[in-house]
GROMACS .gro file of C-alpha atoms in nm:
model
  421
    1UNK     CA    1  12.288   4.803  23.522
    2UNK     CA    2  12.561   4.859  23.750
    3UNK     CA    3  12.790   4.566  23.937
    4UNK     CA    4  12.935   4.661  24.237
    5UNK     CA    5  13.207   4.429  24.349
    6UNK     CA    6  13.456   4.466  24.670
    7UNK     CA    7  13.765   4.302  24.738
    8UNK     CA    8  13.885   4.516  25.071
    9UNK     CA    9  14.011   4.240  25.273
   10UNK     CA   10  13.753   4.309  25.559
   11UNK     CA   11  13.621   4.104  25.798
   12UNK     CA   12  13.261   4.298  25.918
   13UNK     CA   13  13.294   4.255  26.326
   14UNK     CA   14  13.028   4.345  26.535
   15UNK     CA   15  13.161   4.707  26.628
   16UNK     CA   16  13.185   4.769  26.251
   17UNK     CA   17  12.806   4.632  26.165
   18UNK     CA   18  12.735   4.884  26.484
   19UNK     CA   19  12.917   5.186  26.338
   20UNK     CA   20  12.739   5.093  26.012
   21UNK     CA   21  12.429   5.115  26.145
   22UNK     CA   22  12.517   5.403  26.320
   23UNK     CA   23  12.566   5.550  26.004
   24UNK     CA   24  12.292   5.478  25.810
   25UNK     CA   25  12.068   5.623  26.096
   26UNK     CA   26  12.265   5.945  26.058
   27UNK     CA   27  12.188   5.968  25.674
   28UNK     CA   28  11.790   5.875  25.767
   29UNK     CA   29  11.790   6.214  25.981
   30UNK     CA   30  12.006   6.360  25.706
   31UNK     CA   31  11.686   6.302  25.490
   32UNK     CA   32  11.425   6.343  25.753
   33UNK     CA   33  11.503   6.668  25.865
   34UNK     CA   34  11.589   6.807  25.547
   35UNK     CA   35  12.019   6.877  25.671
   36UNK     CA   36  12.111   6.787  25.327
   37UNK     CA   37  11.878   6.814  25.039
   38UNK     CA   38  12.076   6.625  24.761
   39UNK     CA   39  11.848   6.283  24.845
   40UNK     CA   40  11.537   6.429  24.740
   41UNK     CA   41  11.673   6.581  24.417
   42UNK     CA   42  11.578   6.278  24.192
   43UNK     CA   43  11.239   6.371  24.258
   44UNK     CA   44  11.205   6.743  24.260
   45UNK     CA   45  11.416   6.793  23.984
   46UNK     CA   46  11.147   6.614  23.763
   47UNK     CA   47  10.979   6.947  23.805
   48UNK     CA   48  11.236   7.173  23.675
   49UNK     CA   49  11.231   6.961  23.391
   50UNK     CA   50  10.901   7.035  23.276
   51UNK     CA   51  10.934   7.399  23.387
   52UNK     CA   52  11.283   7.437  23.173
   53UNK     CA   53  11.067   7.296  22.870
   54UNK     CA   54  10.777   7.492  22.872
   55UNK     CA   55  10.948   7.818  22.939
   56UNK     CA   56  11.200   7.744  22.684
   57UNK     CA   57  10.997   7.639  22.410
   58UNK     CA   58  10.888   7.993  22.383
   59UNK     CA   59  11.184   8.156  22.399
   60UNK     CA   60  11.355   8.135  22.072
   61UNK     CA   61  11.706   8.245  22.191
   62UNK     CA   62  11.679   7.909  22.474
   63UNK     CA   63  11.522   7.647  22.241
   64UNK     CA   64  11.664   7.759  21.967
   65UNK     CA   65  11.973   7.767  22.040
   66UNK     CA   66  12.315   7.630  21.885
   67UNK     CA   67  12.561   7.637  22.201
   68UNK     CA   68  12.490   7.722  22.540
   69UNK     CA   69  12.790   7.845  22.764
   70UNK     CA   70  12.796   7.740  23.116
   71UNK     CA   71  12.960   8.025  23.326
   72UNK     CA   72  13.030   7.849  23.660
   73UNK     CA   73  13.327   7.721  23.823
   74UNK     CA   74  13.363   7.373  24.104
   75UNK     CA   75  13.004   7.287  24.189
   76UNK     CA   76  12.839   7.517  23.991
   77UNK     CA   77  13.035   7.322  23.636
   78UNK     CA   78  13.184   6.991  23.716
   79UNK     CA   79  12.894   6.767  23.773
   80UNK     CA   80  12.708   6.935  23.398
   81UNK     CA   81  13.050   6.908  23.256
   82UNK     CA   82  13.141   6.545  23.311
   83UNK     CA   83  12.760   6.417  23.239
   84UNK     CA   84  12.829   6.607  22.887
   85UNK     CA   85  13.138   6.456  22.811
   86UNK     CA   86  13.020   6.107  22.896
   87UNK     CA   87  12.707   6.128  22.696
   88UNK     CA   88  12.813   6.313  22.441
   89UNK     CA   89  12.973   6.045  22.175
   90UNK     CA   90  12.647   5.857  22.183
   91UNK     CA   91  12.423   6.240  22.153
   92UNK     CA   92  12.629   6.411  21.866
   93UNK     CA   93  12.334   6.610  21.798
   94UNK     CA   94  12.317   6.718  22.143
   95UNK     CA   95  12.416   7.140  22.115
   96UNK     CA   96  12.754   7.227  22.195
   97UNK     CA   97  12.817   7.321  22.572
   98UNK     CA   98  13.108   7.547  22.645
   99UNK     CA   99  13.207   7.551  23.002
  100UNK     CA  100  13.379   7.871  23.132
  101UNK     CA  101  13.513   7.790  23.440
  102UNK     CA  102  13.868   7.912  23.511
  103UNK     CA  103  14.025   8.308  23.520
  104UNK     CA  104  14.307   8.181  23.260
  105UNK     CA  105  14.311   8.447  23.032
  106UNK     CA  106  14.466   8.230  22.713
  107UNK     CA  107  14.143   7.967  22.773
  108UNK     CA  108  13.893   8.265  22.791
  109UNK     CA  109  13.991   8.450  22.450
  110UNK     CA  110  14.019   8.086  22.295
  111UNK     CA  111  13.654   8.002  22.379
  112UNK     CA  112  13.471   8.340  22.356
  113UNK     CA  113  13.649   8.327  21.987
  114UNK     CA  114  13.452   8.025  21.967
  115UNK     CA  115  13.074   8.241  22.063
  116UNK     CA  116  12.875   8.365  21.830
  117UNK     CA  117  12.651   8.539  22.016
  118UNK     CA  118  12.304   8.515  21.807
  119UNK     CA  119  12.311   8.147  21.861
  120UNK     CA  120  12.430   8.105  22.187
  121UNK     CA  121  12.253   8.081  22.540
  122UNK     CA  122  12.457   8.220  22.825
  123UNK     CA  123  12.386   8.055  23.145
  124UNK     CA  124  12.547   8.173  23.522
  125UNK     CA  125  12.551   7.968  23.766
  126UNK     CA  126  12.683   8.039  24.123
  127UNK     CA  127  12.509   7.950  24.480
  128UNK     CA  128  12.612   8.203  24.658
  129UNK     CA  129  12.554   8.443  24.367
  130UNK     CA  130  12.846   8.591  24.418
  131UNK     CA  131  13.152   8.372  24.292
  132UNK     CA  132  13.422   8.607  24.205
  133UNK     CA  133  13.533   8.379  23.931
  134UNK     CA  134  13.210   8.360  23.734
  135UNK     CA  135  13.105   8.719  23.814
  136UNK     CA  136  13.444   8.832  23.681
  137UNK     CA  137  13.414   8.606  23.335
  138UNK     CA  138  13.036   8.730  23.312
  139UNK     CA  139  13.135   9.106  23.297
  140UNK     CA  140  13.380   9.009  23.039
  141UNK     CA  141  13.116   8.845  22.850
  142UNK     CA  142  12.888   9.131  22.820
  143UNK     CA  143  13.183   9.380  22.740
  144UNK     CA  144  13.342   9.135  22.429
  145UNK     CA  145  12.979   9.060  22.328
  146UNK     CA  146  12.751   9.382  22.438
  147UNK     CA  147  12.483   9.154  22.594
  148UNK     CA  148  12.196   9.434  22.641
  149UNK     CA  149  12.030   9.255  22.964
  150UNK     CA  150  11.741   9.587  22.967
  151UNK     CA  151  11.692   9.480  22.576
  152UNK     CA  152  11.789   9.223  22.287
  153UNK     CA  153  11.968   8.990  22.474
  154UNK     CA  154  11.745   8.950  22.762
  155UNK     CA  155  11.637   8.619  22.688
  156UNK     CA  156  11.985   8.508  22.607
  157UNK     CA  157  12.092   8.477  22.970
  158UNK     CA  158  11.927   8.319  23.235
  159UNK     CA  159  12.085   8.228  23.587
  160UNK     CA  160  12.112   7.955  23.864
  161UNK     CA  161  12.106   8.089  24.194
  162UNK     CA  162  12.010   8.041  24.553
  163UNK     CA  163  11.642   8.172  24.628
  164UNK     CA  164  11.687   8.548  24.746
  165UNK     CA  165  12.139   8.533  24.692
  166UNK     CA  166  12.290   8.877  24.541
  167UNK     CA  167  12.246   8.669  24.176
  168UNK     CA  168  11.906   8.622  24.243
  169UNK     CA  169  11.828   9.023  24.346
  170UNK     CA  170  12.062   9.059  23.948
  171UNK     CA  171  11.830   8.877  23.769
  172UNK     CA  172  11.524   9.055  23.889
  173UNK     CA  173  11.602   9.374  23.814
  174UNK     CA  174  11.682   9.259  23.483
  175UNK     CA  175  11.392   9.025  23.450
  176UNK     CA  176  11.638   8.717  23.377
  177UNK     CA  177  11.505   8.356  23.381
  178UNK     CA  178  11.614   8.244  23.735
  179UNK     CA  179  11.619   7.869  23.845
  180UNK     CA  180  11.711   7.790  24.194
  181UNK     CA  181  11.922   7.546  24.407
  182UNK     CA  182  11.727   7.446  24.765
  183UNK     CA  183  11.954   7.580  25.024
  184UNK     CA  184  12.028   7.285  25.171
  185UNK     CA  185  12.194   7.158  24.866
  186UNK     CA  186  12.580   7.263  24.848
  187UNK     CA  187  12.692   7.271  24.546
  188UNK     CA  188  12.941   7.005  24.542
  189UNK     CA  189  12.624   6.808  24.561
  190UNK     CA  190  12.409   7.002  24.318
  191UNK     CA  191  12.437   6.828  24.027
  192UNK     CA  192  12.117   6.666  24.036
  193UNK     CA  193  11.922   7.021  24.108
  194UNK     CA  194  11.848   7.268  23.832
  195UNK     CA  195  12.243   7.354  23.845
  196UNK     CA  196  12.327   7.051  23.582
  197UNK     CA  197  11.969   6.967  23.504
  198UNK     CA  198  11.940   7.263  23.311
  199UNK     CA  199  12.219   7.320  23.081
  200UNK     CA  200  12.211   6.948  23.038
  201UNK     CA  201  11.807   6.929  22.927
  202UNK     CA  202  11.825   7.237  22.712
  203UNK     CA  203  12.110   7.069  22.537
  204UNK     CA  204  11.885   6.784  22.453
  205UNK     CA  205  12.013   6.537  22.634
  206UNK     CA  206  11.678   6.275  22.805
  207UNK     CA  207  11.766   6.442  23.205
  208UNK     CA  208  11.474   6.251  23.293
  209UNK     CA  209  11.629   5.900  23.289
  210UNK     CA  210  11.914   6.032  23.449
  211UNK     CA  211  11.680   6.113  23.767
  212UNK     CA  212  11.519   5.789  23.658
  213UNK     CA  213  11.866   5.618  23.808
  214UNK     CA  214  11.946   5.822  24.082
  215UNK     CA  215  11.614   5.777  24.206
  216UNK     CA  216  11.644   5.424  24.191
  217UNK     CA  217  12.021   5.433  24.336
  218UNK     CA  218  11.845   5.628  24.687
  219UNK     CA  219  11.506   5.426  24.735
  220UNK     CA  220  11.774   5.097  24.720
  221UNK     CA  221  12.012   5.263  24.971
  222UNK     CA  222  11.726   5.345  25.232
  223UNK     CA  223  11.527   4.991  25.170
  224UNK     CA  224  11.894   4.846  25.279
  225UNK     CA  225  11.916   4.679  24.951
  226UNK     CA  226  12.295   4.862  24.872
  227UNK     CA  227  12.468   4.798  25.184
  228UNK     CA  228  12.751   4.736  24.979
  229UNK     CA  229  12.753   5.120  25.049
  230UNK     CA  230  12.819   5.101  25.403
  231UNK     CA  231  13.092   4.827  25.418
  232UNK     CA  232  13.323   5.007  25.146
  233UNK     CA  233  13.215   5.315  25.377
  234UNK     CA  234  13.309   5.127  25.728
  235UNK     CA  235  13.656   4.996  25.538
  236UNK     CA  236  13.734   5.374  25.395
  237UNK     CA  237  13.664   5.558  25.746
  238UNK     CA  238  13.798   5.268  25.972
  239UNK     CA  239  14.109   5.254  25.802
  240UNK     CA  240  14.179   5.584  25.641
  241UNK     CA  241  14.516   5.643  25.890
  242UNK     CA  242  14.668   5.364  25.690
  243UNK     CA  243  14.487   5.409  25.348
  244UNK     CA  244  14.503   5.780  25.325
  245UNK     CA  245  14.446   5.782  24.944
  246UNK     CA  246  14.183   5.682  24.740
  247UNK     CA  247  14.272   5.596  24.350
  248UNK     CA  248  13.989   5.575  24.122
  249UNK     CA  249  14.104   5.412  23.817
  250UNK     CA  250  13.866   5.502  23.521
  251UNK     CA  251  13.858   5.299  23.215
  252UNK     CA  252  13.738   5.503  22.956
  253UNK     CA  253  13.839   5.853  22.828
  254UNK     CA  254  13.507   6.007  22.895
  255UNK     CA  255  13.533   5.989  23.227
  256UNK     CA  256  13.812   6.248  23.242
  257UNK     CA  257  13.551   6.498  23.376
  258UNK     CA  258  13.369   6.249  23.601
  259UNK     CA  259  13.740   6.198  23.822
  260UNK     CA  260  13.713   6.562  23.841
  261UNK     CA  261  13.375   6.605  23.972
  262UNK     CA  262  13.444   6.291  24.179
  263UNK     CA  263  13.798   6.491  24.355
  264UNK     CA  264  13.624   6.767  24.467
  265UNK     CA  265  13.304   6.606  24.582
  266UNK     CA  266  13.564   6.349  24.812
  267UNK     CA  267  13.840   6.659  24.908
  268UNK     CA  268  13.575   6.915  25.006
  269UNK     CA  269  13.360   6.667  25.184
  270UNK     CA  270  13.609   6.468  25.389
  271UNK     CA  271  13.874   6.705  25.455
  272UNK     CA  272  13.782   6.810  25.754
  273UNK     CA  273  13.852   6.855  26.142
  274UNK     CA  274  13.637   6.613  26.353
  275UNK     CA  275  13.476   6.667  26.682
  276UNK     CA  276  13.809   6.574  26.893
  277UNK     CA  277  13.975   6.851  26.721
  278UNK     CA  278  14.184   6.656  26.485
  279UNK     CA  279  14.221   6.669  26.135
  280UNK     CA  280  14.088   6.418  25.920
  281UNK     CA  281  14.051   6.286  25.555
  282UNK     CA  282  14.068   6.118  25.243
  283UNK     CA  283  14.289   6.229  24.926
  284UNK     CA  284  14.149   6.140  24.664
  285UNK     CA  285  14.334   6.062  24.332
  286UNK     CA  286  14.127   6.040  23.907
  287UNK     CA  287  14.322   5.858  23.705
  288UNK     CA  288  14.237   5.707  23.362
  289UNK     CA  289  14.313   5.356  23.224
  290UNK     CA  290  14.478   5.252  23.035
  291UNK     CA  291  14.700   5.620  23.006
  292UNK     CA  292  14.780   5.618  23.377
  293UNK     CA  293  14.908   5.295  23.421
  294UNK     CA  294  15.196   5.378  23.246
  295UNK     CA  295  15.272   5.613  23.524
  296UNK     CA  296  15.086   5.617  23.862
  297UNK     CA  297  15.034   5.233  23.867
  298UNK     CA  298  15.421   5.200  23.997
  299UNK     CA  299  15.357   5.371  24.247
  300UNK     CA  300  15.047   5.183  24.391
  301UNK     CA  301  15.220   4.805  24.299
  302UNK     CA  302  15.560   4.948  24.474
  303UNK     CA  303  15.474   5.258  24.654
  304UNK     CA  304  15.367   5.291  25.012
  305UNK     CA  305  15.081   5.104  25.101
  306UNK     CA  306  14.864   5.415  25.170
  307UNK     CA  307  14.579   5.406  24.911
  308UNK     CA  308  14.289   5.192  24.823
  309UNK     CA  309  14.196   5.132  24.455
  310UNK     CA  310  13.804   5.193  24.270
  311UNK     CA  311  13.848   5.042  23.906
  312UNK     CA  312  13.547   5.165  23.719
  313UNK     CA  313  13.480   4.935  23.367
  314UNK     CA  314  13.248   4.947  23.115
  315UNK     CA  315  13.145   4.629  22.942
  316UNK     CA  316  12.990   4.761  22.592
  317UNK     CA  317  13.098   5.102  22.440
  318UNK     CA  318  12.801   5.078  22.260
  319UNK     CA  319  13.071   5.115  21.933
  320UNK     CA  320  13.460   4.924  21.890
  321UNK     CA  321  13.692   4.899  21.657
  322UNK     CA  322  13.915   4.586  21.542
  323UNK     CA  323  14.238   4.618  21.563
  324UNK     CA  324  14.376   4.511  21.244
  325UNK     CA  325  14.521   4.130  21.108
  326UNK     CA  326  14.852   4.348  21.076
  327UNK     CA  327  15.190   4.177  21.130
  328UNK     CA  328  15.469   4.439  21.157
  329UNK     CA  329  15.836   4.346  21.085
  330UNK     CA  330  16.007   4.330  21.417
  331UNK     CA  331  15.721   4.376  21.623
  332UNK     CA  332  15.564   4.070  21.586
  333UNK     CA  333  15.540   3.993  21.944
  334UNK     CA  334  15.197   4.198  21.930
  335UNK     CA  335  15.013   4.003  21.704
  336UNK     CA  336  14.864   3.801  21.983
  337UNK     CA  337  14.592   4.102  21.994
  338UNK     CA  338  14.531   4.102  21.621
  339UNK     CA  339  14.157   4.025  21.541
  340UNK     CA  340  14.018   4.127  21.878
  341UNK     CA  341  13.825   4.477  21.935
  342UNK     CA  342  13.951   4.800  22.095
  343UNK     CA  343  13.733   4.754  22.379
  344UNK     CA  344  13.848   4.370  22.457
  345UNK     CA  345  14.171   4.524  22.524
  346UNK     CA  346  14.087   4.848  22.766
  347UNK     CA  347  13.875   4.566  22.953
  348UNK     CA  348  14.144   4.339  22.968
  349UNK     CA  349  14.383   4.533  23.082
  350UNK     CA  350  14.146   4.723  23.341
  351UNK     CA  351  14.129   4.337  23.445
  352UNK     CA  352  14.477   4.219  23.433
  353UNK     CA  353  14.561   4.573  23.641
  354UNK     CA  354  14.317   4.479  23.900
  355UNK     CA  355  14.468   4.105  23.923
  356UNK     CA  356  14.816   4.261  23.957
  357UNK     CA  357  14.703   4.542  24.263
  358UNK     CA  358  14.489   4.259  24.425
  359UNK     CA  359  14.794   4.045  24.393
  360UNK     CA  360  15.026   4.259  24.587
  361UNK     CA  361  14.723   4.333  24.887
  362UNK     CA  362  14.613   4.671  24.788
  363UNK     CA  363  14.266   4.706  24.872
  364UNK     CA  364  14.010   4.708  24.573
  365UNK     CA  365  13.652   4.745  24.433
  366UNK     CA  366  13.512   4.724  24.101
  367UNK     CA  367  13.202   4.961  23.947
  368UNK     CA  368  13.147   4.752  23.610
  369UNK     CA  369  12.913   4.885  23.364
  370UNK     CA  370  12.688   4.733  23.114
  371UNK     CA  371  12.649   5.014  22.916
  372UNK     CA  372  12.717   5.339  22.952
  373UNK     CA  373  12.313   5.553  22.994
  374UNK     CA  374  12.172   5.819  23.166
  375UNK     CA  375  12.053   5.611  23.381
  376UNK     CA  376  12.378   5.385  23.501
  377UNK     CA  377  12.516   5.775  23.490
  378UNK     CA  378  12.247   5.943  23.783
  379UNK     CA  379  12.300   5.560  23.969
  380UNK     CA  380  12.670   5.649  23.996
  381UNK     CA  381  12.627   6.031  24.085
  382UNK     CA  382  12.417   5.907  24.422
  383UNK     CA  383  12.645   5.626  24.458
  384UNK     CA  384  12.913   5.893  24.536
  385UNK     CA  385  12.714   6.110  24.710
  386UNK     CA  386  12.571   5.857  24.907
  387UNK     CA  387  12.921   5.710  24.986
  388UNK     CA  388  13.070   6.062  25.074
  389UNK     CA  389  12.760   6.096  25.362
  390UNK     CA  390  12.827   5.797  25.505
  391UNK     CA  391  13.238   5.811  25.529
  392UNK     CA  392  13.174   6.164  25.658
  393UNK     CA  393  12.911   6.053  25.881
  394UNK     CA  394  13.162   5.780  26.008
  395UNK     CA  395  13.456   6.046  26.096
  396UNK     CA  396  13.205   6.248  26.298
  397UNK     CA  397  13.260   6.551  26.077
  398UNK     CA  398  13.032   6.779  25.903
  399UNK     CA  399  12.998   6.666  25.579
  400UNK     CA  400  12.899   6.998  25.363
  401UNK     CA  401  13.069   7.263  25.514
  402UNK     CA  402  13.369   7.409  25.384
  403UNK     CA  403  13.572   7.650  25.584
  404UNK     CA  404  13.919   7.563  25.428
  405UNK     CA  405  13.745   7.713  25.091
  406UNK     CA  406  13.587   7.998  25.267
  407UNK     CA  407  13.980   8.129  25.452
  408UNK     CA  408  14.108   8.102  25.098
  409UNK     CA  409  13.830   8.361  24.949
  410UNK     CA  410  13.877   8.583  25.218
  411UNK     CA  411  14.250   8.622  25.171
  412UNK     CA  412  14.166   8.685  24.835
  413UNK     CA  413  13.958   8.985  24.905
  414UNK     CA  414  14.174   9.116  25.152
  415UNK     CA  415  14.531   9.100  24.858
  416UNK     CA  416  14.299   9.277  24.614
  417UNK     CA  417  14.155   9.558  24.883
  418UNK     CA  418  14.506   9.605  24.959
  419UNK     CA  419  14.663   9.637  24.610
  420UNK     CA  420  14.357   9.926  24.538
  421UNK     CA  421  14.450  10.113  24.850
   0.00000   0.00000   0.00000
């Protein structure tokens, strides 16, 4: 279960309930008409879960398997990634997932030192198919490890594509597994589709309750029984001259990954240029408590008052540790904590932090865990997604688009045509 508690100092006026409303019809078309596909992942994906088990189990070099590398970068890793690292202390006997995301040469020889190549599963993963990143780490993973895709190793690799993309046409003529992402599912918002379903079922982990949540997380939206949704959406758009940033304060070092996914869902999204011509957004900021408080929170008690604050607690680890009935010389003024649990304290001082930010009139809203589970986990994936549709919906921009990301490529290609002329 999942609490979901604002403190935004917002009064709801009629013109906001209208714009809300507004809104919410917007994301019922969304659906509807099929404009963005991620809504109806919790459903269809069920079906790639079966199909990734029954292909897999008899394949030895997929089941059997001891670590499966993830060859993606942005969309195409982050969501898989942070799911992993949240999971993962309570699965250790989920396999090993390496994630090769970025061109940085030192990072790339340290992990393929880490392959052995008999027990691994390689799996590529781009939408377009053609991600110059993950193309460019793929070639060097056949050369260090001679994949033969005509051969031996043709059931090491499979790939995660769009239906009929230059990937797609590869693994054909090699006769590679291929799983596919529906096309009107950008990848920012593809974690949910075979994309992290895959890697993340083949590992072991139980995908299924995952869906289980984010299914539940989407009927509640549409029945109206999460509006909670739209007002932190109507406070976030209406206001986002004056409260340009958005700060989400995780409390738990497992969610490293999950502020990651989380920046790049919220930059890519809402960065945009809206229909008057002007250019609009959110920043948004992934910090971890109780590390980043020694640091960033001076700047949101003190700083301009130009961000808004999501704390995100969990109530029971699930494991804790006490911390000792230790007096040390000279530092006795500590002792007050002696006795109590590891956990007690993050949670306290994820509490006291929120007390002190409240305190000072920075706007705020809690995401407080019972536990942390798959299924609390695919809840919190649509929350976002859901929330990123309707701020985007509320600019009047186009939510999954990205022509910022695209201008970037293209200079890219051009410096590289150039330097080979």
């Amino acid at each position: 279960m999942i609490d979901y508690r604002l403190t935004l100092h917002h009064e709801t006026i009629p013109s906001t309930r209208e714009r809300m409303e507004e809104a919410f019809g917007r994301l019922v078309r969304e659906r509807e008409e099929g404009i963005a596909g991620y809504y109806n992942l919790p459903v269809d994906t069920a079906l790639v879960i079966d199909e990734v088990k029954a292909r897999a189990a008899s394949i030895p070099e997929q089941w059997g398997c001891e670590t499966i590398v993830v060859v993606g970068i942005g969309g195409s890793s982050l969501g898989a990634k942070a799911l992993d690292q949240i999971l993962r202390p309570a699965h250790p006997e989920a396999k090993e997932i390496l994630f090769l995301e970025n061109p940085d040469p030192l990072e790339i020889h340290a992990k393929f030192e880490r392959i052995n190549k008999e027990k691994t599963l390689f799996i590529v993963i781009s939408k377009s198919g053609g991600t110059i990143e993950t193309t460019s780490i793929f070639k060097a993973l056949i050369a260090r490890f001679g994949l033969d895709l005509e051969g031996a190793d043709r059931h090491r690799v499979l790939t995660i594509t769009d239906k009929g993309s230059i990937l797609h046409s590869f693994a054909q003529e090699y006769g590679l597994d291929c799983y596919f992402i529906p096309a009107n599912v950008g990848g920012r918002f593809s974690v949910l589709s075979a994309v992290g379903i895959v890697p993340l079922t083949l590992a072991g982990y139980e995908t299924g309750k995952i869906l289980e949540g984010a299914r539940e997380m989407v009927d509640a939206f549409f029945k109206r029984e999460a509006d909670h949704l739209l007002e932190k959406g109507a406070f976030l758009a209406e206001n986002w001259e004056q409260y340009r940033i958005n700060v989400l304060f995780a409390y738990g070092s497992y969610f490293e990954d999950f502020t990651k996914w989380y920046v790049q869902l919220w930059g890519e999204s809402l960065g945009k240029i809206d229909l008057s011509g002007n250019s609009v957004g959110l920043t948004p900021a992934g910090h971890i408590g109780s590390v980043d408080q020694h640091s960033f929170l001076q700047l949101i008690i003190e700083g301009p008052r130009d961000k808004t604050v999501t704390f995100l607690q969990v109530e029971n680890f699930g494991l804790d540790i006490e911390i000792p009935k230790i007096s040390l010389k000279h530092i006795e003024k500590n002792d007050y904590i002696n006795g109590h649990s590891f956990g007690e304290l993050l949670n306290a001082e994820c509490d006291a932090t929120r007390e002190a930010v409240n305190g000072v009139g920075v706007p705020t809203d809690l995401i407080r865990f019972d536990r942390l589970s798959e299924r609390n986990l695919g809840e919190l994936i649509l929350y976002y997604e859901l929330l990123t549709s309707i701020v985007g919906a509320m600019l009047g921009i186009n939510t999954y688009d990205q022509p910022g990301v695209e201008l970037g490529k293209k200079i890219l290609v051009k410096k590289f045509q150039n330097k080979d002329r």
